Structure formats: C-alpha cells, structure tokens
Amino acid sequence: MVDLLDMHKMFLLAHIGPGDTVADFTMGNGHDTQFLSQTVGKDGHVYAFDVQEQALRNTRKLLEETCPDNYTLILDSHANCDKYLPQTIKGGMFNLGWLPGADKSLTTRRESTLPAVQSAIAHLAPDGILLIAVYPGHPEGTLESQMLDDYFRTLSRFQMSISRFQIINSPQSPFFFAVEKK
Ligand code: SAM
C-alpha cells in the first residue's frame, strides 16, 4: 500500500531540489525541516517557523547533527511569515496540529493558519508547491481542514492546481492538500 507520507514527499520532490529556497511553516521537532534542508542542500535555504521555543531547540539539535548550514529558524507565528520570507519560495510544508509529546492546546488554529497559507501562496514561485497536512481526528483539525477546503475551492484553476489526498474509508485519518502553482 502506498503510504500517504511517502506520497507527500513524492509531490515535493517533483518540484524542489538543490539550490531552492523553501519554508517549513510548522517546524515542530524538525523532521520536515531536516527533509527540506537535505533536499535543497548547501546552496539552498530553509526558513522554518514555530511559536514554541522547545520546537526550535529540538530542531536546532537535529539539524546541527545531520544538515548543511542552510536554515533560518524563526520563533514567530507563520501568520507573520511575510516579515521573514524572500519574495519567492519554491516550496513549503505545513504539518498542522500540535507538537508531538507537548501541550495539545498549542495546536495550529484557523485564525493564523488561513493568513499563513494565503501568504505562502503569495510567495510561491511558478512551478512551486505547498503541501498541507491536516488532522481531522480532533475538533480544531476538522474545522481547519474544512476551512482550507472551502478556501481552496475559491482559487483560480488557471493559476494553480489544488488536490486533496485522503483515505476516504478512514475520514478521521490525516490527509493532505497539494497546491501546485502553474
Ligand atoms: N513538522 C513537524 C515535524 O516534522 O516534527 C511537526 C509539526 S507539529 C504537528 C505542529 C507544530 O505547529 C507545533 O510544533 C506547533 O507549535 C506549531 N504551531 C502552532 N501554531 C503555530 C503558528 N501560529 N505558527 C507556527 N507554528 C505553529
């Protein structure tokens, strides 16, 4: 069976590679930041955001041991990403929800997720990609995924292609949206 997470990475790798500038909008424990850093290599750059110092500490430790020096870790909400990002990024990841093993009340929320996704799309280069993993298994995750679905349906198909990948006989399982800019 194809693992949804592997599929997630397959999408990213079709759009990003060495030398690209990308962003991880929900750094967490740094696994996605690490994947992005290793994919874009020493000539690329990763901007990574989180609101928790613990996320920055965990990510810094992981990256120092395994990645080139090609990242900027930012302690701020992804809703403020405009202040930090260059004009364009080739790719971005959102892995919504809370930091595994930490305070669940510090989950991502609709009021900051929507402006962050809108800014990320505004910064996306031609042929760029955004991947957004959502967790409908908890109440805020359900509302977040519905909000994003509603928003994405309003965007022009001439400018971007937006797909949703979900196990339809397991509707509570995590799924992802892929936003590909034409
Ligand atoms: N990508 C991470 C990894 O590979 O370990 C997992 C991310 S975790 C599911 C979600 C993260 O989003 C948490 O660390 C949480 O602190 C962070 N978060 C919550 N609200 C945020 C916001 N407004 N801006 C940036 N990060 C936020």
PDB file of C-alpha atoms and ligand atoms in Angstrom:
ATOM      1  CA  MET A   1       0.000   0.000   0.000  1.00  0.00           C
ATOM      2  CA  VAL A   2       1.265   3.495  -0.772  1.00  0.00           C
ATOM      3  CA  ASP A   3       1.958   5.422   2.428  1.00  0.00           C
ATOM      4  CA  LEU A   4       0.373   8.907   2.328  1.00  0.00           C
ATOM      5  CA  LEU A   5       3.537  10.426   3.802  1.00  0.00           C
ATOM      6  CA  ASP A   6       5.681   8.925   1.048  1.00  0.00           C
ATOM      7  CA  MET A   7       3.268  10.349  -1.494  1.00  0.00           C
ATOM      8  CA  HIS A   8       3.528  13.713   0.227  1.00  0.00           C
ATOM      9  CA  LYS A   9       7.315  13.676  -0.289  1.00  0.00           C
ATOM     10  CA  MET A  10       6.985  12.448  -3.876  1.00  0.00           C
ATOM     11  CA  PHE A  11       4.987  15.598  -4.656  1.00  0.00           C
ATOM     12  CA  LEU A  12       7.587  17.825  -3.060  1.00  0.00           C
ATOM     13  CA  LEU A  13      10.467  16.142  -4.855  1.00  0.00           C
ATOM     14  CA  ALA A  14       8.756  16.716  -8.200  1.00  0.00           C
ATOM     15  CA  HIS A  15       9.073  20.479  -7.579  1.00  0.00           C
ATOM     16  CA  ILE A  16      12.059  21.189  -5.325  1.00  0.00           C
ATOM     17  CA  GLY A  17      15.730  20.292  -5.498  1.00  0.00           C
ATOM     18  CA  PRO A  18      19.272  21.501  -4.783  1.00  0.00           C
ATOM     19  CA  GLY A  19      19.656  25.275  -4.591  1.00  0.00           C
ATOM     20  CA  ASP A  20      15.968  26.051  -3.958  1.00  0.00           C
ATOM     21  CA  THR A  21      14.563  28.278  -1.220  1.00  0.00           C
ATOM     22  CA  VAL A  22      11.744  26.653   0.751  1.00  0.00           C
ATOM     23  CA  ALA A  23       9.844  27.016   4.027  1.00  0.00           C
ATOM     24  CA  ASP A  24       8.603  24.801   6.834  1.00  0.00           C
ATOM     25  CA  PHE A  25       5.670  26.673   8.348  1.00  0.00           C
ATOM     26  CA  THR A  26       5.292  24.300  11.317  1.00  0.00           C
ATOM     27  CA  MET A  27       8.766  23.272  12.470  1.00  0.00           C
ATOM     28  CA  GLY A  28       7.768  21.029  15.409  1.00  0.00           C
ATOM     29  CA  ASN A  29      10.533  18.534  16.151  1.00  0.00           C
ATOM     30  CA  GLY A  30      12.256  19.384  12.894  1.00  0.00           C
ATOM     31  CA  HIS A  31      11.724  16.260  10.800  1.00  0.00           C
ATOM     32  CA  ASP A  32      10.218  18.147   7.864  1.00  0.00           C
ATOM     33  CA  THR A  33      12.795  20.942   8.203  1.00  0.00           C
ATOM     34  CA  GLN A  34      15.506  18.282   8.086  1.00  0.00           C
ATOM     35  CA  PHE A  35      13.995  16.731   4.947  1.00  0.00           C
ATOM     36  CA  LEU A  36      13.804  20.149   3.281  1.00  0.00           C
ATOM     37  CA  SER A  37      17.331  21.130   4.338  1.00  0.00           C
ATOM     38  CA  GLN A  38      18.829  17.907   2.989  1.00  0.00           C
ATOM     39  CA  THR A  39      16.809  18.194  -0.243  1.00  0.00           C
ATOM     40  CA  VAL A  40      17.822  21.776  -1.106  1.00  0.00           C
ATOM     41  CA  GLY A  41      21.424  21.208   0.037  1.00  0.00           C
ATOM     42  CA  LYS A  42      24.163  23.692   0.843  1.00  0.00           C
ATOM     43  CA  ASP A  43      23.200  26.087  -1.983  1.00  0.00           C
ATOM     44  CA  GLY A  44      19.543  26.229  -0.956  1.00  0.00           C
ATOM     45  CA  HIS A  45      17.856  27.680   2.113  1.00  0.00           C
ATOM     46  CA  VAL A  46      15.043  26.700   4.502  1.00  0.00           C
ATOM     47  CA  TYR A  47      13.038  29.178   6.575  1.00  0.00           C
ATOM     48  CA  ALA A  48      11.281  27.390   9.426  1.00  0.00           C
ATOM     49  CA  PHE A  49       8.642  28.784  11.815  1.00  0.00           C
ATOM     50  CA  ASP A  50       7.223  27.759  15.165  1.00  0.00           C
ATOM     51  CA  VAL A  51       5.712  29.522  18.167  1.00  0.00           C
ATOM     52  CA  GLN A  52       7.364  27.229  20.739  1.00  0.00           C
ATOM     53  CA  GLU A  53      10.962  27.585  21.929  1.00  0.00           C
ATOM     54  CA  GLN A  54      11.018  23.836  22.522  1.00  0.00           C
ATOM     55  CA  ALA A  55      10.428  23.278  18.792  1.00  0.00           C
ATOM     56  CA  LEU A  56      13.380  25.498  17.905  1.00  0.00           C
ATOM     57  CA  ARG A  57      15.615  23.728  20.430  1.00  0.00           C
ATOM     58  CA  ASN A  58      14.682  20.258  19.191  1.00  0.00           C
ATOM     59  CA  THR A  59      15.016  21.255  15.548  1.00  0.00           C
ATOM     60  CA  ARG A  60      18.350  23.015  16.019  1.00  0.00           C
ATOM     61  CA  LYS A  61      19.807  19.936  17.708  1.00  0.00           C
ATOM     62  CA  LEU A  62      18.569  17.631  14.929  1.00  0.00           C
ATOM     63  CA  LEU A  63      19.787  19.891  12.126  1.00  0.00           C
ATOM     64  CA  GLU A  64      23.201  20.595  13.644  1.00  0.00           C
ATOM     65  CA  GLU A  65      23.878  16.869  13.628  1.00  0.00           C
ATOM     66  CA  THR A  66      22.502  15.996  10.181  1.00  0.00           C
ATOM     67  CA  CYS A  67      22.180  19.003   7.839  1.00  0.00           C
ATOM     68  CA  PRO A  68      24.220  21.611   5.993  1.00  0.00           C
ATOM     69  CA  ASP A  69      24.181  25.127   7.431  1.00  0.00           C
ATOM     70  CA  ASN A  70      21.349  26.306   5.173  1.00  0.00           C
ATOM     71  CA  TYR A  71      18.464  27.163   7.520  1.00  0.00           C
ATOM     72  CA  THR A  72      16.925  30.031   9.479  1.00  0.00           C
ATOM     73  CA  LEU A  73      14.807  29.002  12.483  1.00  0.00           C
ATOM     74  CA  ILE A  74      12.236  31.636  13.407  1.00  0.00           C
ATOM     75  CA  LEU A  75      10.352  31.883  16.712  1.00  0.00           C
ATOM     76  CA  ASP A  76       7.180  33.514  15.419  1.00  0.00           C
ATOM     77  CA  SER A  77       3.773  32.611  14.076  1.00  0.00           C
ATOM     78  CA  HIS A  78       3.610  31.511  10.463  1.00  0.00           C
ATOM     79  CA  ALA A  79       0.912  34.195  10.130  1.00  0.00           C
ATOM     80  CA  ASN A  80       3.823  36.695  10.199  1.00  0.00           C
ATOM     81  CA  CYS A  81       5.919  34.850   7.602  1.00  0.00           C
ATOM     82  CA  ASP A  82       5.795  37.843   5.241  1.00  0.00           C
ATOM     83  CA  LYS A  83       8.264  39.628   7.539  1.00  0.00           C
ATOM     84  CA  TYR A  84      10.915  36.942   7.039  1.00  0.00           C
ATOM     85  CA  LEU A  85      10.497  35.262   3.658  1.00  0.00           C
ATOM     86  CA  PRO A  86      12.244  36.385   0.471  1.00  0.00           C
ATOM     87  CA  GLN A  87       9.999  37.382  -2.425  1.00  0.00           C
ATOM     88  CA  THR A  88       9.636  33.835  -3.704  1.00  0.00           C
ATOM     89  CA  ILE A  89       9.921  30.321  -2.337  1.00  0.00           C
ATOM     90  CA  LYS A  90       9.874  27.168  -4.447  1.00  0.00           C
ATOM     91  CA  GLY A  91       8.107  25.035  -1.866  1.00  0.00           C
ATOM     92  CA  GLY A  92       6.583  24.935   1.570  1.00  0.00           C
ATOM     93  CA  MET A  93       5.169  22.494   4.096  1.00  0.00           C
ATOM     94  CA  PHE A  94       2.514  22.846   6.751  1.00  0.00           C
ATOM     95  CA  ASN A  95       2.028  19.966   9.149  1.00  0.00           C
ATOM     96  CA  LEU A  96      -0.890  21.261  11.196  1.00  0.00           C
ATOM     97  CA  GLY A  97      -1.754  20.226  14.734  1.00  0.00           C
ATOM     98  CA  TRP A  98       0.343  20.216  17.908  1.00  0.00           C
ATOM     99  CA  LEU A  99       3.943  19.396  18.770  1.00  0.00           C
ATOM    100  CA  PRO A 100       4.101  15.633  19.408  1.00  0.00           C
ATOM    101  CA  GLY A 101       4.598  14.977  23.122  1.00  0.00           C
ATOM    102  CA  ALA A 102       3.914  18.607  24.146  1.00  0.00           C
ATOM    103  CA  ASP A 103       0.944  20.786  25.130  1.00  0.00           C
ATOM    104  CA  LYS A 104      -2.003  19.953  22.831  1.00  0.00           C
ATOM    105  CA  SER A 105      -3.569  23.354  23.478  1.00  0.00           C
ATOM    106  CA  LEU A 106      -0.751  24.877  21.405  1.00  0.00           C
ATOM    107  CA  THR A 107      -2.245  23.473  18.236  1.00  0.00           C
ATOM    108  CA  THR A 108      -2.415  25.410  14.978  1.00  0.00           C
ATOM    109  CA  ARG A 109      -5.614  27.452  14.686  1.00  0.00           C
ATOM    110  CA  ARG A 110      -7.800  28.660  11.843  1.00  0.00           C
ATOM    111  CA  GLU A 111      -7.229  32.357  12.563  1.00  0.00           C
ATOM    112  CA  SER A 112      -3.477  32.061  11.947  1.00  0.00           C
ATOM    113  CA  THR A 113      -3.498  29.089   9.561  1.00  0.00           C
ATOM    114  CA  LEU A 114      -5.532  30.900   6.903  1.00  0.00           C
ATOM    115  CA  PRO A 115      -3.390  34.072   6.689  1.00  0.00           C
ATOM    116  CA  ALA A 116      -0.248  31.895   6.746  1.00  0.00           C
ATOM    117  CA  VAL A 117      -1.474  29.747   3.860  1.00  0.00           C
ATOM    118  CA  GLN A 118      -2.500  32.875   1.941  1.00  0.00           C
ATOM    119  CA  SER A 119       0.962  34.431   2.432  1.00  0.00           C
ATOM    120  CA  ALA A 120       2.664  31.181   1.476  1.00  0.00           C
ATOM    121  CA  ILE A 121       0.686  31.076  -1.780  1.00  0.00           C
ATOM    122  CA  ALA A 122       1.564  34.722  -2.473  1.00  0.00           C
ATOM    123  CA  HIS A 123       5.281  33.869  -2.130  1.00  0.00           C
ATOM    124  CA  LEU A 124       5.106  30.729  -4.252  1.00  0.00           C
ATOM    125  CA  ALA A 125       7.288  30.782  -7.393  1.00  0.00           C
ATOM    126  CA  PRO A 126       5.990  29.460 -10.722  1.00  0.00           C
ATOM    127  CA  ASP A 127       6.031  25.643 -10.577  1.00  0.00           C
ATOM    128  CA  GLY A 128       6.216  25.924  -6.787  1.00  0.00           C
ATOM    129  CA  ILE A 129       4.412  23.634  -4.370  1.00  0.00           C
ATOM    130  CA  LEU A 130       2.807  23.834  -0.948  1.00  0.00           C
ATOM    131  CA  LEU A 131       1.876  20.724   0.992  1.00  0.00           C
ATOM    132  CA  ILE A 132      -0.541  20.998   3.875  1.00  0.00           C
ATOM    133  CA  ALA A 133      -1.118  18.003   6.131  1.00  0.00           C
ATOM    134  CA  VAL A 134      -4.284  18.224   8.245  1.00  0.00           C
ATOM    135  CA  TYR A 135      -5.583  16.137  11.153  1.00  0.00           C
ATOM    136  CA  PRO A 136      -9.381  15.889  11.127  1.00  0.00           C
ATOM    137  CA  GLY A 137      -9.292  13.495  14.117  1.00  0.00           C
ATOM    138  CA  HIS A 138      -9.690  16.387  16.618  1.00  0.00           C
ATOM    139  CA  PRO A 139     -12.253  19.232  16.619  1.00  0.00           C
ATOM    140  CA  GLU A 140      -9.945  22.122  15.616  1.00  0.00           C
ATOM    141  CA  GLY A 141      -8.344  19.905  12.958  1.00  0.00           C
ATOM    142  CA  THR A 142     -11.760  19.151  11.444  1.00  0.00           C
ATOM    143  CA  LEU A 143     -12.633  22.851  11.295  1.00  0.00           C
ATOM    144  CA  GLU A 144      -9.190  23.756   9.935  1.00  0.00           C
ATOM    145  CA  SER A 145      -9.425  21.187   7.149  1.00  0.00           C
ATOM    146  CA  GLN A 146     -12.955  22.326   6.223  1.00  0.00           C
ATOM    147  CA  MET A 147     -11.866  25.970   6.200  1.00  0.00           C
ATOM    148  CA  LEU A 148      -8.923  25.194   3.902  1.00  0.00           C
ATOM    149  CA  ASP A 149     -11.055  23.099   1.587  1.00  0.00           C
ATOM    150  CA  ASP A 150     -13.599  25.945   1.304  1.00  0.00           C
ATOM    151  CA  TYR A 151     -10.840  28.492   0.652  1.00  0.00           C
ATOM    152  CA  PHE A 152      -9.015  26.392  -1.951  1.00  0.00           C
ATOM    153  CA  ARG A 153     -12.190  25.916  -3.953  1.00  0.00           C
ATOM    154  CA  THR A 154     -12.317  29.720  -4.494  1.00  0.00           C
ATOM    155  CA  LEU A 155      -8.859  29.893  -6.152  1.00  0.00           C
ATOM    156  CA  SER A 156      -8.393  30.065  -9.917  1.00  0.00           C
ATOM    157  CA  ARG A 157      -7.611  26.801 -11.689  1.00  0.00           C
ATOM    158  CA  PHE A 158      -5.748  28.856 -14.307  1.00  0.00           C
ATOM    159  CA  GLN A 159      -3.193  29.909 -11.692  1.00  0.00           C
ATOM    160  CA  MET A 160      -2.859  26.773  -9.583  1.00  0.00           C
ATOM    161  CA  SER A 161      -3.921  23.193  -9.262  1.00  0.00           C
ATOM    162  CA  ILE A 162      -5.082  22.138  -5.810  1.00  0.00           C
ATOM    163  CA  SER A 163      -5.603  18.495  -4.930  1.00  0.00           C
ATOM    164  CA  ARG A 164      -6.696  16.691  -1.796  1.00  0.00           C
ATOM    165  CA  PHE A 165      -5.388  13.216  -0.901  1.00  0.00           C
ATOM    166  CA  GLN A 166      -7.453  11.357   1.649  1.00  0.00           C
ATOM    167  CA  ILE A 167      -8.241   7.771   2.577  1.00  0.00           C
ATOM    168  CA  ILE A 168     -11.971   8.017   2.003  1.00  0.00           C
ATOM    169  CA  ASN A 169     -12.889   4.959   4.051  1.00  0.00           C
ATOM    170  CA  SER A 170     -10.976   6.422   7.028  1.00  0.00           C
ATOM    171  CA  PRO A 171     -12.189  10.032   7.134  1.00  0.00           C
ATOM    172  CA  GLN A 172     -10.658  10.731  10.572  1.00  0.00           C
ATOM    173  CA  SER A 173      -7.127   9.903   9.368  1.00  0.00           C
ATOM    174  CA  PRO A 174      -4.690  12.677   8.483  1.00  0.00           C
ATOM    175  CA  PHE A 175      -4.716  13.776   4.846  1.00  0.00           C
ATOM    176  CA  PHE A 176      -3.040  16.429   2.759  1.00  0.00           C
ATOM    177  CA  PHE A 177      -3.651  19.169   0.231  1.00  0.00           C
ATOM    178  CA  ALA A 178      -1.146  19.843  -2.551  1.00  0.00           C
ATOM    179  CA  VAL A 179      -1.139  23.365  -4.009  1.00  0.00           C
ATOM    180  CA  GLU A 180       0.840  23.485  -7.263  1.00  0.00           C
ATOM    181  CA  LYS A 181       1.391  26.846  -8.901  1.00  0.00           C
ATOM    182  CA  LYS A 182       1.288  26.850 -12.698  1.00  0.00           C
TER     183      LYS A 182
HETATM  184  N1  SAM B   1       6.670  19.414  11.020  1.00  0.00           N
HETATM  185  C1  SAM B   1       6.871  18.980  12.384  1.00  0.00           C
HETATM  186  C2  SAM B   1       7.896  17.869  12.461  1.00  0.00           C
HETATM  187  O1  SAM B   1       8.401  17.431  11.405  1.00  0.00           O
HETATM  188  O2  SAM B   1       8.207  17.454  13.586  1.00  0.00           O
HETATM  189  C3  SAM B   1       5.594  18.656  13.094  1.00  0.00           C
HETATM  190  C4  SAM B   1       4.731  19.877  13.288  1.00  0.00           C
HETATM  191  S1  SAM B   1       3.583  19.757  14.620  1.00  0.00           S
HETATM  192  C5  SAM B   1       2.375  18.644  14.005  1.00  0.00           C
HETATM  193  C6  SAM B   1       2.772  21.325  14.526  1.00  0.00           C
HETATM  194  C7  SAM B   1       3.612  22.482  15.019  1.00  0.00           C
HETATM  195  O3  SAM B   1       2.968  23.692  14.668  1.00  0.00           O
HETATM  196  C8  SAM B   1       3.806  22.503  16.537  1.00  0.00           C
HETATM  197  O4  SAM B   1       5.153  22.459  16.854  1.00  0.00           O
HETATM  198  C9  SAM B   1       3.200  23.854  16.953  1.00  0.00           C
HETATM  199  O5  SAM B   1       3.913  24.517  17.976  1.00  0.00           O
HETATM  200  C10 SAM B   1       3.315  24.636  15.656  1.00  0.00           C
HETATM  201  N2  SAM B   1       2.438  25.816  15.599  1.00  0.00           N
HETATM  202  C11 SAM B   1       1.239  26.013  16.195  1.00  0.00           C
HETATM  203  N3  SAM B   1       0.768  27.240  15.873  1.00  0.00           N
HETATM  204  C12 SAM B   1       1.700  27.825  15.081  1.00  0.00           C
HETATM  205  C13 SAM B   1       1.789  29.094  14.444  1.00  0.00           C
HETATM  206  N4  SAM B   1       0.812  30.006  14.566  1.00  0.00           N
HETATM  207  N5  SAM B   1       2.895  29.367  13.708  1.00  0.00           N
HETATM  208  C14 SAM B   1       3.890  28.430  13.582  1.00  0.00           C
HETATM  209  N6  SAM B   1       3.850  27.220  14.150  1.00  0.00           N
HETATM  210  C15 SAM B   1       2.767  26.914  14.890  1.00  0.00           C
END
